[in-house]
């Protein structure tokens, strides 16, 4: 166990110099995440929510411990089983690290340091343990082991400090204020109601979903974007070229396909960026391209329909700003995609570095082989924000919430009380690409009441009451709460 600790520490230390993605422990975590069969992934997301990453690390640690303890028990007399475990784990780490897309040129050094440290430490401690006969020997052995363990802890900690030194916050501050040529009009006062989510979600409250076990740290300086594939001419942009273009600001509601009915994985921000359409027109999209495959620095991919991306009414963005600031690091700094009307998993690539024009027949985004639908238009949905499910209230109350059908628009919201439906008042529409707030005043008799909501979008389609889970293409059903009137 001490040998494996030393191995992990050595790898983490070297990764501190050659780049955080080179850390073997992190890379193995990423690997397990990507190779997990999709029922396992879904179970983990369902059960642990956004704590799934912590659970993943605990799981990897437990498996590691089991392997190490088995190797150690088999090595009581002979060294080779333990050496085999040390070398085997070293190779696993090496393969996991070198298969990462965001590895620096010297990244392979970290797993090699791990392998060497693991084998050397094991050899050293094992030889000493076998030659231990007197109690003095035993004390010396314990001192040596303790020293190695302590040293490993210190070096691993130093590696963590060095890794966190990559300070993209400084890069964000340097980007500073973005000069927007075409700002969004101010949000009208009547866009939200008391008791609903606020129309614009503050950056710190904006939901966050991604596969990143550690947030990718890409400075504006190092960022580049390649546009290639089925295009007339390839483009290669750096951040200065991007931020120097004509920037526009658009309010957009982003939704996650994993959002349950009534859930909170939906938010709205004013995104600042370059219209994707302008960029792709410059590259010249060939007519046979039907998919835009976007890739992030850490290898996540999303495939969006080219029609949606080029649709002027949606105004998809290569975004660099959010609510007046450069993108927060967790939301994709320095650049991400935002395509109104598509779930994030097929459109909203954060830390984006590559745009490939291709076909749905040729390539699949990250979540598609894991059981999610290749096309992910956002389903028309609505949510009750007040009152909360299970609350006690007076007979006179306001029911209020949000409805969304981004890229389409909301035309009607109805509230059903114990099965009888009435129209809700709609808030001012800011854009078809954003959510719309609603409210209704009720006067209810004492007792329990079930309150449901359903929205009708601009195509005339009303939400179905049929309950469907998020997989494979988004949840359906009416959000319903029960209240007790006293
Ligand atoms: N690089 C990267 N981008 C990503 C993802 C990811 O895992 N990695 N997840 C996508 C998903 S599933 C969603 S719903 C949105 C969420 O964006 P947000 O975290 O800014 O709300 O990001 C998308 N972009
Ligand atoms: Mo998502």
Tab-separated table of C-alpha atoms and ligand atoms in Angstrom:
chain	number	residue	atom	x	y	z
A	1	UNK	CA	0.000	0.000	0.000
A	2	UNK	CA	2.841	2.350	0.782
A	3	UNK	CA	4.417	1.515	-2.581
A	4	UNK	CA	1.200	2.351	-4.417
A	5	UNK	CA	0.877	5.547	-2.385
A	6	UNK	CA	4.422	6.467	-3.413
A	7	UNK	CA	3.595	5.648	-7.041
A	8	UNK	CA	0.490	7.860	-7.055
A	9	UNK	CA	2.376	10.661	-5.321
A	10	UNK	CA	5.251	10.523	-7.814
A	11	UNK	CA	2.815	10.649	-10.739
A	12	UNK	CA	0.892	13.512	-9.192
A	13	UNK	CA	4.114	15.402	-8.505
A	14	UNK	CA	5.364	15.087	-12.079
A	15	UNK	CA	1.877	15.999	-13.346
A	16	UNK	CA	2.251	19.195	-11.329
A	17	UNK	CA	5.058	20.125	-13.717
A	18	UNK	CA	3.855	18.664	-17.025
A	19	UNK	CA	0.113	19.412	-16.651
A	20	UNK	CA	-2.771	18.164	-14.434
A	21	UNK	CA	-4.236	15.779	-17.061
A	22	UNK	CA	-1.070	13.624	-16.792
A	23	UNK	CA	-1.904	12.484	-13.241
A	24	UNK	CA	-2.378	8.688	-13.410
A	25	UNK	CA	-5.063	8.573	-10.699
A	26	UNK	CA	-7.147	11.228	-12.487
A	27	UNK	CA	-6.613	9.589	-15.860
A	28	UNK	CA	-7.726	6.194	-14.537
A	29	UNK	CA	-10.848	7.861	-13.144
A	30	UNK	CA	-11.594	9.365	-16.544
A	31	UNK	CA	-10.980	6.023	-18.163
A	32	UNK	CA	-13.303	4.109	-15.845
A	33	UNK	CA	-15.960	6.797	-16.439
A	34	UNK	CA	-15.671	6.500	-20.239
A	35	UNK	CA	-15.541	2.693	-20.301
A	36	UNK	CA	-18.376	2.112	-17.807
A	37	UNK	CA	-21.311	0.285	-19.376
A	38	UNK	CA	-24.221	2.645	-19.785
A	39	UNK	CA	-26.542	1.066	-17.161
A	40	UNK	CA	-23.754	1.622	-14.597
A	41	UNK	CA	-23.290	5.263	-15.645
A	42	UNK	CA	-27.037	5.916	-15.498
A	43	UNK	CA	-27.375	4.197	-12.134
A	44	UNK	CA	-24.528	6.314	-10.746
A	45	UNK	CA	-26.032	9.566	-12.076
A	46	UNK	CA	-29.498	8.635	-10.742
A	47	UNK	CA	-28.236	7.571	-7.348
A	48	UNK	CA	-25.500	10.105	-6.672
A	49	UNK	CA	-26.443	13.058	-8.879
A	50	UNK	CA	-23.556	15.482	-9.137
A	51	UNK	CA	-21.700	13.638	-6.345
A	52	UNK	CA	-21.152	10.857	-8.914
A	53	UNK	CA	-17.585	12.041	-9.480
A	54	UNK	CA	-16.619	11.667	-5.825
A	55	UNK	CA	-18.227	8.222	-5.816
A	56	UNK	CA	-16.254	7.312	-8.933
A	57	UNK	CA	-12.984	8.196	-7.197
A	58	UNK	CA	-13.983	6.263	-4.073
A	59	UNK	CA	-14.833	3.278	-6.285
A	60	UNK	CA	-11.499	3.418	-8.094
A	61	UNK	CA	-9.744	3.718	-4.722
A	62	UNK	CA	-11.564	0.664	-3.333
A	63	UNK	CA	-10.728	-1.486	-6.374
A	64	UNK	CA	-7.130	-0.317	-6.166
A	65	UNK	CA	-7.010	-1.217	-2.461
A	66	UNK	CA	-8.437	-4.690	-3.141
A	67	UNK	CA	-5.834	-5.392	-5.835
A	68	UNK	CA	-3.035	-4.075	-3.662
A	69	UNK	CA	-4.060	-6.061	-0.585
A	70	UNK	CA	-4.291	-9.243	-2.685
A	71	UNK	CA	-0.840	-8.560	-4.130
A	72	UNK	CA	0.566	-7.836	-0.698
A	73	UNK	CA	-0.829	-11.031	0.859
A	74	UNK	CA	0.654	-13.059	-2.001
A	75	UNK	CA	4.033	-11.421	-1.433
A	76	UNK	CA	4.686	-12.548	2.132
A	77	UNK	CA	7.661	-14.639	1.041
A	78	UNK	CA	8.268	-13.954	-2.653
A	79	UNK	CA	8.566	-10.529	-4.204
A	80	UNK	CA	7.229	-11.290	-7.656
A	81	UNK	CA	3.429	-11.098	-7.033
A	82	UNK	CA	3.837	-7.635	-5.551
A	83	UNK	CA	6.160	-6.584	-8.369
A	84	UNK	CA	3.628	-7.886	-10.857
A	85	UNK	CA	0.895	-5.757	-9.229
A	86	UNK	CA	3.177	-2.685	-9.175
A	87	UNK	CA	4.137	-3.089	-12.838
A	88	UNK	CA	0.567	-3.968	-13.860
A	89	UNK	CA	-0.901	-0.899	-12.149
A	90	UNK	CA	1.900	1.181	-13.664
A	91	UNK	CA	0.961	-0.006	-17.139
A	92	UNK	CA	-2.751	0.682	-16.535
A	93	UNK	CA	-1.822	4.210	-15.459
A	94	UNK	CA	0.418	4.681	-18.479
A	95	UNK	CA	-2.251	3.585	-20.966
A	96	UNK	CA	-4.932	5.698	-19.252
A	97	UNK	CA	-2.756	8.809	-19.261
A	98	UNK	CA	-1.446	8.470	-22.799
A	99	UNK	CA	-4.964	7.951	-24.197
A	100	UNK	CA	-6.023	11.413	-22.984
A	101	UNK	CA	-6.593	14.025	-25.692
A	102	UNK	CA	-5.439	16.958	-23.586
A	103	UNK	CA	-2.075	15.597	-22.525
A	104	UNK	CA	0.933	17.891	-22.835
A	105	UNK	CA	3.969	16.676	-24.787
A	106	UNK	CA	5.769	15.550	-21.640
A	107	UNK	CA	2.653	14.092	-20.029
A	108	UNK	CA	3.868	10.497	-20.464
A	109	UNK	CA	6.575	11.202	-17.866
A	110	UNK	CA	4.070	11.225	-15.001
A	111	UNK	CA	2.913	7.589	-15.332
A	112	UNK	CA	6.516	6.506	-15.920
A	113	UNK	CA	7.497	8.210	-12.670
A	114	UNK	CA	4.604	6.372	-11.005
A	115	UNK	CA	5.685	3.004	-12.348
A	116	UNK	CA	9.300	3.477	-11.294
A	117	UNK	CA	8.401	4.833	-7.857
A	118	UNK	CA	5.974	1.956	-7.266
A	119	UNK	CA	8.408	-0.776	-8.256
A	120	UNK	CA	11.380	0.798	-6.468
A	121	UNK	CA	9.499	1.450	-3.216
A	122	UNK	CA	8.002	-2.013	-3.177
A	123	UNK	CA	11.391	-3.639	-3.822
A	124	UNK	CA	13.033	-1.583	-1.092
A	125	UNK	CA	10.411	-2.183	1.577
A	126	UNK	CA	9.899	-5.841	0.676
A	127	UNK	CA	13.627	-6.656	0.874
A	128	UNK	CA	13.866	-4.888	4.228
A	129	UNK	CA	10.800	-6.668	5.549
A	130	UNK	CA	12.191	-10.101	4.647
A	131	UNK	CA	15.533	-9.409	6.316
A	132	UNK	CA	13.876	-8.139	9.485
A	133	UNK	CA	14.694	-10.461	12.401
A	134	UNK	CA	15.410	-8.468	15.558
A	135	UNK	CA	13.076	-5.971	17.183
A	136	UNK	CA	15.638	-3.295	16.290
A	137	UNK	CA	15.256	-4.324	12.638
A	138	UNK	CA	11.531	-4.056	13.015
A	139	UNK	CA	11.732	-0.552	14.414
A	140	UNK	CA	14.054	0.469	11.578
A	141	UNK	CA	11.633	-1.014	9.082
A	142	UNK	CA	8.689	0.849	10.587
A	143	UNK	CA	10.673	4.095	10.563
A	144	UNK	CA	11.572	3.582	6.905
A	145	UNK	CA	7.953	2.775	5.959
A	146	UNK	CA	6.653	5.740	7.893
A	147	UNK	CA	9.240	7.987	6.260
A	148	UNK	CA	8.321	6.790	2.776
A	149	UNK	CA	4.598	7.254	3.495
A	150	UNK	CA	5.173	10.741	4.856
A	151	UNK	CA	7.424	11.663	1.915
A	152	UNK	CA	4.808	10.378	-0.528
A	153	UNK	CA	2.129	12.461	1.167
A	154	UNK	CA	4.273	15.587	0.996
A	155	UNK	CA	5.304	15.097	-2.631
A	156	UNK	CA	1.723	14.296	-3.692
A	157	UNK	CA	0.551	17.425	-1.906
A	158	UNK	CA	3.239	19.451	-3.639
A	159	UNK	CA	2.006	18.039	-6.962
A	160	UNK	CA	-1.548	19.150	-6.113
A	161	UNK	CA	-0.292	22.655	-5.285
A	162	UNK	CA	1.683	22.831	-8.531
A	163	UNK	CA	-1.351	21.658	-10.537
A	164	UNK	CA	-3.590	24.309	-9.042
A	165	UNK	CA	-1.008	26.958	-9.935
A	166	UNK	CA	-2.348	26.921	-13.522
A	167	UNK	CA	-4.410	30.014	-12.876
A	168	UNK	CA	-6.935	30.550	-15.621
A	169	UNK	CA	-8.777	32.987	-13.371
A	170	UNK	CA	-5.906	35.369	-14.107
A	171	UNK	CA	-6.442	34.772	-17.801
A	172	UNK	CA	-10.166	35.486	-17.322
A	173	UNK	CA	-9.407	38.749	-15.548
A	174	UNK	CA	-7.031	39.687	-18.335
A	175	UNK	CA	-9.773	39.166	-20.916
A	176	UNK	CA	-11.769	41.659	-18.861
A	177	UNK	CA	-14.760	43.422	-20.344
A	178	UNK	CA	-15.947	42.137	-23.694
A	179	UNK	CA	-16.837	44.792	-26.247
A	180	UNK	CA	-20.260	43.836	-27.559
A	181	UNK	CA	-21.270	45.373	-30.893
A	182	UNK	CA	-24.841	44.117	-30.706
A	183	UNK	CA	-25.999	43.934	-27.054
A	184	UNK	CA	-29.249	42.246	-26.052
A	185	UNK	CA	-32.046	44.680	-25.130
A	186	UNK	CA	-32.556	44.968	-21.362
A	187	UNK	CA	-34.804	42.265	-19.917
A	188	UNK	CA	-38.248	43.852	-19.410
A	189	UNK	CA	-39.514	44.159	-15.842
A	190	UNK	CA	-42.476	41.884	-16.613
A	191	UNK	CA	-40.332	38.932	-17.732
A	192	UNK	CA	-40.583	37.160	-14.396
A	193	UNK	CA	-43.007	37.043	-11.486
A	194	UNK	CA	-42.601	36.894	-7.693
A	195	UNK	CA	-42.141	33.232	-6.791
A	196	UNK	CA	-40.682	32.131	-10.121
A	197	UNK	CA	-37.045	31.562	-10.930
A	198	UNK	CA	-35.527	34.894	-11.927
A	199	UNK	CA	-35.565	35.396	-15.673
A	200	UNK	CA	-31.780	35.581	-15.913
A	201	UNK	CA	-29.942	32.965	-13.889
A	202	UNK	CA	-26.884	34.407	-12.144
A	203	UNK	CA	-23.659	32.708	-13.228
A	204	UNK	CA	-23.120	31.177	-9.776
A	205	UNK	CA	-26.641	29.684	-9.820
A	206	UNK	CA	-26.531	28.439	-13.411
A	207	UNK	CA	-26.805	24.637	-13.424
A	208	UNK	CA	-23.593	22.796	-14.236
A	209	UNK	CA	-23.292	19.407	-15.933
A	210	UNK	CA	-20.246	17.828	-17.543
A	211	UNK	CA	-18.073	14.732	-17.520
A	212	UNK	CA	-14.990	16.636	-16.328
A	213	UNK	CA	-13.523	15.141	-13.125
A	214	UNK	CA	-11.424	18.287	-12.796
A	215	UNK	CA	-12.424	21.484	-14.552
A	216	UNK	CA	-10.263	21.921	-17.681
A	217	UNK	CA	-7.898	24.877	-17.276
A	218	UNK	CA	-7.397	26.520	-20.649
A	219	UNK	CA	-5.996	30.033	-20.757
A	220	UNK	CA	-7.164	32.435	-23.461
A	221	UNK	CA	-3.535	32.599	-24.557
A	222	UNK	CA	-3.280	28.861	-25.227
A	223	UNK	CA	-6.737	28.429	-26.748
A	224	UNK	CA	-7.176	27.669	-30.437
A	225	UNK	CA	-10.130	26.539	-32.481
A	226	UNK	CA	-9.928	24.508	-35.650
A	227	UNK	CA	-12.858	24.343	-38.087
A	228	UNK	CA	-12.443	21.502	-40.563
A	229	UNK	CA	-14.017	18.449	-42.224
A	230	UNK	CA	-16.608	18.959	-44.957
A	231	UNK	CA	-15.720	22.619	-45.556
A	232	UNK	CA	-14.322	24.613	-48.469
A	233	UNK	CA	-11.481	25.998	-46.366
A	234	UNK	CA	-10.256	25.177	-42.899
A	235	UNK	CA	-10.192	27.892	-40.257
A	236	UNK	CA	-7.780	28.211	-37.381
A	237	UNK	CA	-8.691	30.863	-34.794
A	238	UNK	CA	-7.031	32.088	-31.643
A	239	UNK	CA	-8.773	33.943	-28.830
A	240	UNK	CA	-7.648	37.395	-29.954
A	241	UNK	CA	-9.055	36.752	-33.428
A	242	UNK	CA	-12.320	35.540	-31.929
A	243	UNK	CA	-12.851	38.288	-29.354
A	244	UNK	CA	-11.866	40.897	-31.946
A	245	UNK	CA	-14.784	39.938	-34.187
A	246	UNK	CA	-18.248	41.484	-34.075
A	247	UNK	CA	-19.683	40.181	-30.790
A	248	UNK	CA	-23.399	39.812	-30.225
A	249	UNK	CA	-25.364	39.155	-27.032
A	250	UNK	CA	-28.367	36.833	-26.938
A	251	UNK	CA	-30.525	35.494	-24.092
A	252	UNK	CA	-30.718	31.699	-24.304
A	253	UNK	CA	-32.300	29.036	-22.103
A	254	UNK	CA	-30.068	25.986	-21.795
A	255	UNK	CA	-31.567	22.655	-20.750
A	256	UNK	CA	-30.033	19.320	-19.826
A	257	UNK	CA	-31.547	16.134	-21.224
A	258	UNK	CA	-31.131	14.572	-17.758
A	259	UNK	CA	-33.539	17.076	-16.227
A	260	UNK	CA	-36.403	15.267	-14.530
A	261	UNK	CA	-39.917	16.691	-14.760
A	262	UNK	CA	-39.886	19.543	-12.232
A	263	UNK	CA	-36.083	19.530	-12.083
A	264	UNK	CA	-33.626	22.394	-12.016
A	265	UNK	CA	-31.179	21.495	-14.818
A	266	UNK	CA	-32.421	24.420	-16.889
A	267	UNK	CA	-31.176	28.008	-16.743
A	268	UNK	CA	-31.060	31.200	-18.771
A	269	UNK	CA	-28.197	33.584	-19.439
A	270	UNK	CA	-27.247	36.388	-21.777
A	271	UNK	CA	-24.530	34.738	-23.839
A	272	UNK	CA	-21.972	36.853	-25.693
A	273	UNK	CA	-20.189	35.491	-28.726
A	274	UNK	CA	-19.744	35.232	-32.438
A	275	UNK	CA	-22.690	33.925	-34.476
A	276	UNK	CA	-21.666	30.394	-35.442
A	277	UNK	CA	-23.327	30.895	-38.770
A	278	UNK	CA	-20.888	33.672	-39.725
A	279	UNK	CA	-17.923	31.498	-38.854
A	280	UNK	CA	-19.259	28.469	-40.715
A	281	UNK	CA	-20.153	30.577	-43.755
A	282	UNK	CA	-16.539	31.673	-43.878
A	283	UNK	CA	-15.400	28.063	-43.788
A	284	UNK	CA	-18.006	27.184	-46.436
A	285	UNK	CA	-20.066	24.188	-45.245
A	286	UNK	CA	-20.345	21.559	-47.983
A	287	UNK	CA	-23.893	20.404	-48.758
A	288	UNK	CA	-23.186	16.810	-47.717
A	289	UNK	CA	-22.435	17.833	-44.090
A	290	UNK	CA	-25.418	17.251	-41.784
A	291	UNK	CA	-23.629	17.206	-38.404
A	292	UNK	CA	-21.394	19.676	-36.601
A	293	UNK	CA	-19.218	17.625	-34.248
A	294	UNK	CA	-17.710	19.822	-31.543
A	295	UNK	CA	-14.878	18.581	-29.323
A	296	UNK	CA	-13.646	19.978	-26.031
A	297	UNK	CA	-10.062	20.127	-24.843
A	298	UNK	CA	-10.700	17.074	-22.632
A	299	UNK	CA	-12.198	14.964	-25.402
A	300	UNK	CA	-15.968	15.404	-24.839
A	301	UNK	CA	-17.877	15.553	-28.117
A	302	UNK	CA	-21.357	16.708	-29.156
A	303	UNK	CA	-23.003	16.342	-32.563
A	304	UNK	CA	-25.510	19.010	-33.617
A	305	UNK	CA	-27.637	19.089	-36.770
A	306	UNK	CA	-26.109	21.569	-39.229
A	307	UNK	CA	-29.598	22.983	-40.007
A	308	UNK	CA	-30.096	23.989	-36.373
A	309	UNK	CA	-26.646	25.497	-36.115
A	310	UNK	CA	-27.127	27.591	-39.272
A	311	UNK	CA	-30.737	28.600	-38.505
A	312	UNK	CA	-30.705	32.438	-38.262
A	313	UNK	CA	-33.750	32.431	-35.952
A	314	UNK	CA	-31.863	30.403	-33.349
A	315	UNK	CA	-28.668	32.382	-33.728
A	316	UNK	CA	-26.303	29.700	-32.375
A	317	UNK	CA	-23.183	31.179	-30.793
A	318	UNK	CA	-19.565	30.384	-30.302
A	319	UNK	CA	-19.816	32.032	-26.887
A	320	UNK	CA	-17.034	33.662	-24.891
A	321	UNK	CA	-19.171	35.600	-22.407
A	322	UNK	CA	-22.047	34.964	-20.023
A	323	UNK	CA	-24.090	37.638	-18.229
A	324	UNK	CA	-21.604	40.392	-18.972
A	325	UNK	CA	-18.418	38.532	-17.988
A	326	UNK	CA	-16.010	36.226	-19.760
A	327	UNK	CA	-17.356	32.657	-19.455
A	328	UNK	CA	-16.842	31.264	-15.944
A	329	UNK	CA	-14.235	28.475	-15.982
A	330	UNK	CA	-16.850	25.788	-15.081
A	331	UNK	CA	-19.040	26.997	-17.933
A	332	UNK	CA	-16.368	26.607	-20.599
A	333	UNK	CA	-13.795	29.397	-20.492
A	334	UNK	CA	-12.466	30.527	-22.922
A	335	UNK	CA	-15.155	29.375	-25.417
A	336	UNK	CA	-18.191	27.120	-25.739
A	337	UNK	CA	-21.101	26.481	-28.081
A	338	UNK	CA	-24.685	27.545	-27.384
A	339	UNK	CA	-27.407	26.339	-29.741
A	340	UNK	CA	-30.958	27.322	-28.720
A	341	UNK	CA	-33.449	24.458	-28.819
A	342	UNK	CA	-30.996	21.578	-28.457
A	343	UNK	CA	-30.178	19.787	-25.206
A	344	UNK	CA	-26.665	20.509	-23.946
A	345	UNK	CA	-25.353	16.983	-24.625
A	346	UNK	CA	-25.777	17.473	-28.397
A	347	UNK	CA	-24.780	21.108	-28.669
A	348	UNK	CA	-23.311	23.034	-25.765
A	349	UNK	CA	-19.662	21.901	-25.788
A	350	UNK	CA	-17.630	23.782	-23.179
A	351	UNK	CA	-13.867	24.395	-23.503
A	352	UNK	CA	-14.444	23.789	-27.223
A	353	UNK	CA	-11.341	23.512	-29.411
A	354	UNK	CA	-12.472	21.709	-32.543
A	355	UNK	CA	-15.437	21.959	-34.919
A	356	UNK	CA	-15.718	19.252	-37.535
A	357	UNK	CA	-18.321	19.295	-40.295
A	358	UNK	CA	-19.296	15.679	-40.823
A	359	UNK	CA	-22.364	13.423	-41.063
A	360	UNK	CA	-24.510	11.629	-38.476
A	361	UNK	CA	-23.764	8.434	-40.389
A	362	UNK	CA	-19.996	8.855	-39.984
A	363	UNK	CA	-19.536	10.009	-36.376
A	364	UNK	CA	-21.226	9.984	-32.948
A	365	UNK	CA	-20.966	12.391	-30.034
A	366	UNK	CA	-19.920	11.239	-26.536
A	367	UNK	CA	-23.355	10.245	-25.178
A	368	UNK	CA	-24.730	8.504	-28.285
A	369	UNK	CA	-22.987	5.102	-27.898
A	370	UNK	CA	-23.973	5.363	-24.208
A	371	UNK	CA	-27.651	5.030	-24.966
A	372	UNK	CA	-28.792	8.595	-25.675
A	373	UNK	CA	-30.524	9.738	-28.834
A	374	UNK	CA	-28.396	11.226	-31.646
A	375	UNK	CA	-30.954	14.033	-32.078
A	376	UNK	CA	-31.757	16.046	-28.995
A	377	UNK	CA	-34.317	18.809	-29.589
A	378	UNK	CA	-35.441	20.240	-26.223
A	379	UNK	CA	-38.921	18.983	-25.332
A	380	UNK	CA	-41.557	21.539	-24.383
A	381	UNK	CA	-41.719	21.540	-20.577
A	382	UNK	CA	-43.099	23.492	-17.652
A	383	UNK	CA	-42.410	23.595	-13.939
A	384	UNK	CA	-44.220	24.852	-10.835
A	385	UNK	CA	-41.851	26.988	-8.721
A	386	UNK	CA	-44.413	28.039	-6.084
A	387	UNK	CA	-45.942	26.509	-4.026
A	388	UNK	CA	-43.575	23.667	-3.155
A	389	UNK	CA	-44.815	20.110	-3.200
A	390	UNK	CA	-46.240	19.111	0.163
A	391	UNK	CA	-46.587	22.644	1.502
A	392	UNK	CA	-49.399	23.973	3.647
A	393	UNK	CA	-51.022	27.195	2.420
A	394	UNK	CA	-53.977	29.448	2.840
A	395	UNK	CA	-56.879	29.073	0.416
A	396	UNK	CA	-55.902	32.124	-1.629
A	397	UNK	CA	-52.570	31.523	-3.298
A	398	UNK	CA	-50.579	32.278	-6.411
A	399	UNK	CA	-49.197	29.366	-8.380
A	400	UNK	CA	-46.240	30.429	-10.514
A	401	UNK	CA	-43.451	28.899	-12.517
A	402	UNK	CA	-41.657	28.617	-15.838
A	403	UNK	CA	-42.295	26.991	-19.202
A	404	UNK	CA	-39.855	26.505	-22.025
A	405	UNK	CA	-39.783	25.439	-25.670
A	406	UNK	CA	-36.544	27.070	-26.829
A	407	UNK	CA	-36.338	27.877	-30.550
A	408	UNK	CA	-40.146	27.460	-30.718
A	409	UNK	CA	-41.758	29.657	-28.060
A	410	UNK	CA	-44.504	29.189	-25.462
A	411	UNK	CA	-48.065	30.194	-26.416
A	412	UNK	CA	-50.114	28.909	-23.530
A	413	UNK	CA	-49.754	27.523	-20.037
A	414	UNK	CA	-52.584	25.800	-18.199
A	415	UNK	CA	-52.832	24.918	-14.548
A	416	UNK	CA	-54.923	21.915	-13.533
A	417	UNK	CA	-56.415	21.895	-10.059
A	418	UNK	CA	-57.733	18.462	-9.106
A	419	UNK	CA	-58.194	17.767	-12.833
A	420	UNK	CA	-59.890	21.044	-13.853
A	421	UNK	CA	-57.737	23.185	-16.174
A	422	UNK	CA	-57.557	26.969	-16.400
A	423	UNK	CA	-55.279	29.339	-18.339
A	424	UNK	CA	-52.336	30.927	-16.588
A	425	UNK	CA	-51.201	34.501	-17.189
A	426	UNK	CA	-48.037	34.570	-19.286
A	427	UNK	CA	-45.145	36.920	-18.601
A	428	UNK	CA	-43.676	39.100	-21.359
A	429	UNK	CA	-41.895	36.986	-23.948
A	430	UNK	CA	-38.241	37.954	-24.192
A	431	UNK	CA	-37.297	35.632	-27.050
A	432	UNK	CA	-38.525	32.349	-28.492
A	433	UNK	CA	-35.145	30.993	-27.377
A	434	UNK	CA	-35.807	31.586	-23.687
A	435	UNK	CA	-38.162	30.306	-21.057
A	436	UNK	CA	-41.379	32.087	-20.212
A	437	UNK	CA	-42.783	32.677	-16.734
A	438	UNK	CA	-46.447	32.185	-15.817
A	439	UNK	CA	-48.774	32.551	-12.821
A	440	UNK	CA	-52.346	32.029	-11.761
A	441	UNK	CA	-54.341	33.126	-8.699
A	442	UNK	CA	-56.314	30.358	-7.015
A	443	UNK	CA	-58.892	30.291	-4.263
A	444	UNK	CA	-59.023	26.783	-2.906
A	445	UNK	CA	-61.297	25.096	-0.387
A	446	UNK	CA	-59.692	23.516	2.710
A	447	UNK	CA	-58.190	20.078	2.114
A	448	UNK	CA	-55.580	18.473	-0.162
A	449	UNK	CA	-55.255	19.588	-3.788
A	450	UNK	CA	-53.205	18.356	-6.709
A	451	UNK	CA	-51.894	21.148	-8.917
A	452	UNK	CA	-50.452	20.289	-12.337
A	453	UNK	CA	-49.049	22.395	-15.158
A	454	UNK	CA	-48.862	21.870	-18.911
A	455	UNK	CA	-47.574	24.147	-21.661
A	456	UNK	CA	-48.507	24.523	-25.304
A	457	UNK	CA	-45.767	25.616	-27.667
A	458	UNK	CA	-46.002	27.753	-30.804
A	459	UNK	CA	-46.424	24.707	-33.039
A	460	UNK	CA	-49.697	24.117	-31.137
A	461	UNK	CA	-48.406	21.000	-29.406
A	462	UNK	CA	-49.390	20.533	-25.756
A	463	UNK	CA	-47.163	18.608	-23.356
A	464	UNK	CA	-48.126	14.966	-23.029
A	465	UNK	CA	-49.063	13.587	-19.611
A	466	UNK	CA	-47.282	10.338	-20.502
A	467	UNK	CA	-44.402	9.932	-18.040
A	468	UNK	CA	-41.058	9.199	-19.663
A	469	UNK	CA	-37.657	9.118	-17.962
A	470	UNK	CA	-34.821	11.371	-19.215
A	471	UNK	CA	-33.147	8.601	-21.273
A	472	UNK	CA	-32.896	8.447	-24.245
A	473	UNK	CA	-34.158	11.867	-25.386
A	474	UNK	CA	-35.643	13.838	-22.487
A	475	UNK	CA	-38.313	13.386	-19.787
A	476	UNK	CA	-42.016	13.981	-20.419
A	477	UNK	CA	-45.005	14.354	-18.134
A	478	UNK	CA	-46.736	17.118	-16.207
A	479	UNK	CA	-45.096	18.610	-13.139
A	480	UNK	CA	-47.524	18.151	-10.273
A	481	UNK	CA	-47.469	19.295	-6.650
A	482	UNK	CA	-49.788	18.553	-3.774
A	483	UNK	CA	-50.717	21.277	-1.284
A	484	UNK	CA	-52.783	21.256	1.862
A	485	UNK	CA	-55.106	24.196	2.443
A	486	UNK	CA	-55.958	24.731	6.098
B	1	LIG	N1	-16.692	19.797	-22.516
B	1	LIG	C1	-17.935	19.462	-22.149
B	1	LIG	N2	-18.958	20.238	-22.543
B	1	LIG	C2	-20.222	19.924	-22.194
B	1	LIG	C3	-20.499	18.765	-21.426
B	1	LIG	C4	-19.386	17.949	-21.032
B	1	LIG	O1	-19.542	16.919	-20.381
B	1	LIG	N3	-18.127	18.349	-21.405
B	1	LIG	N4	-21.791	18.472	-21.060
B	1	LIG	C5	-22.866	19.049	-21.845
B	1	LIG	C6	-24.151	18.957	-21.176
B	1	LIG	S1	-24.795	17.390	-21.009
B	1	LIG	C7	-24.869	20.047	-20.777
B	1	LIG	S2	-26.452	19.890	-20.234
B	1	LIG	C8	-24.263	21.394	-20.840
B	1	LIG	C9	-24.340	22.090	-19.503
B	1	LIG	O2	-23.711	23.346	-19.571
B	1	LIG	P1	-23.483	24.167	-18.234
B	1	LIG	O3	-22.666	23.285	-17.315
B	1	LIG	O4	-22.780	25.425	-18.608
B	1	LIG	O5	-24.849	24.436	-17.666
B	1	LIG	O6	-22.909	21.353	-21.216
B	1	LIG	C10	-22.617	20.478	-22.262
B	1	LIG	N5	-21.248	20.711	-22.610
B	2	LIG	MO1	-26.833	17.562	-20.159
